[in-house]
CSV table of C-alpha atoms in Angstrom, one decimal:
chain,number,residue,atom,x,y,z
I,24,MET,CA,0.0,0.2,0.5
I,25,ASN,CA,1.9,3.2,-0.9
I,26,VAL,CA,1.2,6.7,1.0
I,27,THR,CA,-1.9,7.7,-1.3
I,28,ASP,CA,-3.8,4.9,-0.2
I,29,ALA,CA,-2.9,4.5,3.5
I,30,VAL,CA,-3.9,8.6,3.3
I,31,MET,CA,-7.1,8.0,1.3
I,32,ASP,CA,-8.1,5.1,3.4
I,33,ARG,CA,-6.7,7.1,6.6
I,34,LEU,CA,-9.8,9.9,5.7
I,35,GLY,CA,-12.1,7.2,4.7
I,36,ALA,CA,-12.5,6.2,8.7
I,37,VAL,CA,-12.7,9.9,9.8
I,38,VAL,CA,-15.5,10.6,7.7
I,39,THR,CA,-17.0,7.8,8.2
I,40,LYS,CA,-16.7,7.9,11.7
I,41,ALA,CA,-18.3,12.0,11.1
I,42,VAL,CA,-21.2,11.3,9.4
I,43,GLY,CA,-22.2,8.5,12.2
I,44,ALA,CA,-21.3,10.4,14.9
I,45,ALA,CA,-24.0,13.1,12.8
I,46,SER,CA,-26.8,11.0,11.8
I,47,GLY,CA,-29.5,11.0,13.5
I,48,ARG,CA,-29.5,14.2,15.8
I,49,GLY,CA,-31.7,15.9,13.4
I,50,HIS,CA,-32.2,19.6,14.0
I,51,PRO,CA,-34.5,21.0,16.7
I,52,GLN,CA,-37.8,22.6,14.9
I,53,ILE,CA,-40.0,25.6,16.7
I,54,VAL,CA,-42.5,26.4,15.8
I,55,THR,CA,-45.1,29.1,17.6
I,56,ILE,CA,-49.1,27.9,18.9
I,57,GLY,CA,-51.6,30.5,19.5
I,58,ARG,CA,-52.9,28.1,22.8
I,59,PRO,CA,-52.1,28.5,26.3
I,60,ARG,CA,-49.0,26.2,27.3
I,61,GLY,CA,-51.5,24.1,29.2
I,62,GLU,CA,-53.8,22.9,26.6
I,63,VAL,CA,-50.3,22.3,24.5
I,64,GLU,CA,-48.8,20.4,26.8
I,65,ARG,CA,-51.7,18.2,27.2
I,66,LEU,CA,-51.6,18.1,23.5
I,67,TRP,CA,-48.0,15.4,24.1
I,68,HIS,CA,-49.7,13.5,26.7
I,69,ASP,CA,-52.8,12.0,24.6
I,70,PRO,CA,-52.1,8.9,22.3
I,71,GLN,CA,-55.0,9.4,19.6
I,72,LEU,CA,-54.3,13.2,19.2
I,73,LEU,CA,-50.8,12.1,19.1
I,74,SER,CA,-52.3,9.5,16.5
I,75,ARG,CA,-53.8,12.0,14.2
I,76,VAL,CA,-51.0,14.6,14.4
I,77,PHE,CA,-48.8,12.0,13.2
I,78,GLY,CA,-50.4,11.5,11.0
I,79,GLU,CA,-49.8,7.9,8.2
I,80,MET,CA,-46.2,8.7,10.1
I,81,ALA,CA,-47.0,7.3,12.9
I,82,SER,CA,-49.8,6.0,15.8
I,83,VAL,CA,-49.4,5.8,19.4
I,84,HIS,CA,-50.9,4.5,22.1
I,85,THR,CA,-50.3,3.5,25.8
I,86,ALA,CA,-48.8,0.7,26.7
I,87,GLU,CA,-50.9,-2.2,28.5
I,88,GLY,CA,-50.1,-5.4,30.8
I,89,ALA,CA,-46.4,-5.4,31.7
I,90,GLY,CA,-47.5,-5.9,35.3
I,91,ASP,CA,-47.6,-3.1,38.4
I,92,ASP,CA,-45.2,-0.6,37.3
I,93,SER,CA,-46.0,2.4,38.8
I,94,ALA,CA,-44.5,4.2,35.8
I,95,GLU,CA,-47.0,2.1,33.3
I,96,GLY,CA,-49.4,5.0,33.1
I,97,ASN,CA,-46.3,6.5,31.1
I,98,ARG,CA,-44.9,4.2,28.6
I,99,TYR,CA,-46.0,5.1,25.2
I,100,VAL,CA,-45.4,2.5,21.9
I,101,TRP,CA,-45.7,4.5,18.9
I,102,ARG,CA,-45.9,2.0,15.8
I,103,LEU,CA,-43.7,4.2,12.9
I,104,GLY,CA,-44.7,3.6,9.0
I,105,PRO,CA,-47.9,3.5,6.8
I,106,ASP,CA,-51.3,1.0,8.2
I,107,ASP,CA,-50.3,-1.2,4.9
I,108,GLY,CA,-46.8,-0.9,4.8
I,109,GLU,CA,-43.6,-2.6,6.6
I,110,THR,CA,-43.9,-0.8,10.2
I,111,VAL,CA,-41.3,-0.9,13.1
I,112,THR,CA,-42.7,-0.3,16.6
I,113,TRP,CA,-40.8,1.8,19.3
I,114,THR,CA,-41.8,2.0,23.0
I,115,THR,CA,-40.7,4.7,25.1
I,116,THR,CA,-40.9,5.7,28.7
I,117,LEU,CA,-42.8,9.2,29.3
I,118,ALA,CA,-40.3,11.8,31.8
I,119,GLU,CA,-41.4,14.8,32.5
I,120,GLU,CA,-39.9,18.0,33.8
I,121,PRO,CA,-41.2,21.7,34.1
I,122,GLY,CA,-41.8,23.2,30.3
I,123,THR,CA,-40.6,19.5,28.9
I,124,LEU,CA,-41.4,16.0,28.0
I,125,ARG,CA,-39.3,14.1,27.0
I,126,PHE,CA,-40.3,10.3,25.4
I,127,THR,CA,-37.4,7.7,25.6
I,128,GLY,CA,-37.0,5.0,24.0
I,129,THR,CA,-36.7,1.6,25.9
I,130,GLY,CA,-34.9,-1.5,25.2
I,131,ASP,CA,-31.6,-3.1,23.2
I,132,ASP,CA,-32.9,-2.0,19.9
I,133,SER,CA,-33.2,1.9,20.4
I,134,PRO,CA,-30.8,3.8,22.5
I,135,GLY,CA,-30.3,6.7,23.1
I,136,THR,CA,-33.1,7.5,20.9
I,137,TYR,CA,-35.6,10.5,21.8
I,138,LEU,CA,-38.6,12.5,21.0
I,139,GLN,CA,-38.2,15.6,23.6
I,140,VAL,CA,-41.1,18.9,23.7
I,141,HIS,CA,-39.8,21.6,25.4
I,142,PHE,CA,-42.5,24.5,25.6
I,143,ASP,CA,-42.1,28.4,26.4
I,144,ASP,CA,-44.4,31.3,26.5
I,145,ALA,CA,-44.5,32.8,23.6
I,146,PRO,CA,-43.2,36.9,23.6
I,147,GLN,CA,-46.2,38.8,23.6
I,148,GLY,CA,-48.5,36.9,24.5
I,149,LEU,CA,-48.7,35.4,21.6
I,150,GLY,CA,-49.3,31.8,23.0
I,151,THR,CA,-46.8,29.0,23.8
I,152,GLU,CA,-42.9,28.5,21.9
I,153,VAL,CA,-42.9,24.9,20.7
I,154,THR,CA,-40.1,23.0,20.6
I,155,LEU,CA,-39.3,19.2,18.8
I,156,SER,CA,-36.2,17.9,19.6
I,157,VAL,CA,-35.6,14.1,18.4
I,158,ARG,CA,-33.3,11.6,18.0
I,159,ALA,CA,-33.3,8.5,16.1
I,160,PRO,CA,-31.0,6.2,13.9
I,161,LEU,CA,-33.1,8.1,10.9
I,162,PRO,CA,-30.9,10.6,8.2
I,163,ASP,CA,-31.7,14.6,9.9
I,164,VAL,CA,-33.8,15.2,6.6
I,165,LEU,CA,-35.8,12.3,7.9
I,166,THR,CA,-36.6,13.4,11.7
I,167,ASP,CA,-36.3,17.5,10.9
I,168,THR,CA,-39.2,16.6,8.0
I,169,ALA,CA,-41.0,14.6,10.4
I,170,ALA,CA,-40.4,16.9,13.0
I,171,PHE,CA,-41.3,20.0,11.1
I,172,ALA,CA,-45.1,18.1,9.9
I,173,ALA,CA,-45.7,17.3,13.5
I,174,LEU,CA,-45.5,20.6,14.8
I,175,TYR,CA,-47.6,22.2,12.4
I,176,ARG,CA,-50.0,19.7,12.5
I,177,ALA,CA,-50.1,20.0,16.2
I,178,ARG,CA,-50.3,24.0,15.0
I,179,ALA,CA,-53.8,23.6,13.3
I,180,LEU,CA,-55.3,21.1,15.4
I,181,LEU,CA,-55.0,23.3,18.2
I,182,GLN,CA,-55.7,26.8,16.5
I,183,THR,CA,-58.6,25.4,14.4
I,184,GLY,CA,-59.4,21.9,16.0
I,185,GLU,CA,-58.8,20.4,12.3
I,186,ILE,CA,-55.6,19.4,10.2
I,187,PRO,CA,-55.3,20.1,6.9
I,188,THR,CA,-55.6,17.2,4.8
I,189,LEU,CA,-55.5,17.2,0.0
I,190,ALA,CA,-57.8,13.6,1.5
I,191,GLY,CA,-60.8,13.8,-1.1
I,192,ASN,CA,-59.6,16.7,-3.2
I,193,PRO,CA,-60.4,16.3,-6.8
I,194,SER,CA,-57.9,17.4,-8.7
I,195,ALA,CA,-59.1,17.7,-11.9
I,196,ARG,CA,-57.1,15.0,-13.2
I,197,THR,CA,-58.1,12.2,-15.7
I,198,GLY,CA,-57.6,9.0,-14.2
I,199,SER,CA,-58.0,10.7,-10.2
I,200,ASP,CA,-60.7,8.3,-8.4
I,201,ASP,CA,-59.9,9.7,-5.0
C-alpha cells in the first residue's frame, strides 16, 4: 500500500466516523402555537391526539399489561410507518420536567433515541413556543422533516380544531378517482 492509499483509507475512516456521529441527532424544530401552554402540553400526553398529529408517520397508544409498575402510565408504544406497509414499533417512557416532555426509547433496540418537546411562553402573550427535538437512528433529513410536519399539524389542530389534508380533494386530473 502506497502513501496515497493509506491517506485515502484514513480519510475514509474519519469521514465515516464523522458522518456516523452526526447522523440521527436532527435539528430542533420550533413553532409558535396560538394557544395556552397547558392546552399545548395536554396534546403531547394524549395518544389519540398524537396519532392524529403524526398521521401516516406513526400511531401512538399507551402500553398495557406489562405488570403493575408505577411508571406504566408513562409508557407509550409508537407504530412507525404506514398502516398497510412495513412498520417499526418503538416503545418509550415519558419523563416530565418543568416545561419539557421527553419520550425516551426503551430496550436494547433503541439506545439513546428520544423525542423531546419543550414549551415556552411566546413573547407578547402570543401563545406557546414549542421546540421538538428528535434523536433517532434515521438520517437527519427524515427526522427533521417529520418533526416539522408534526409541529405544523399540532399547531393546526390546536388553533383550528382540524388538520389540513388533501384527501378527498378532486384534482380534476384524468384517472383520479380519489
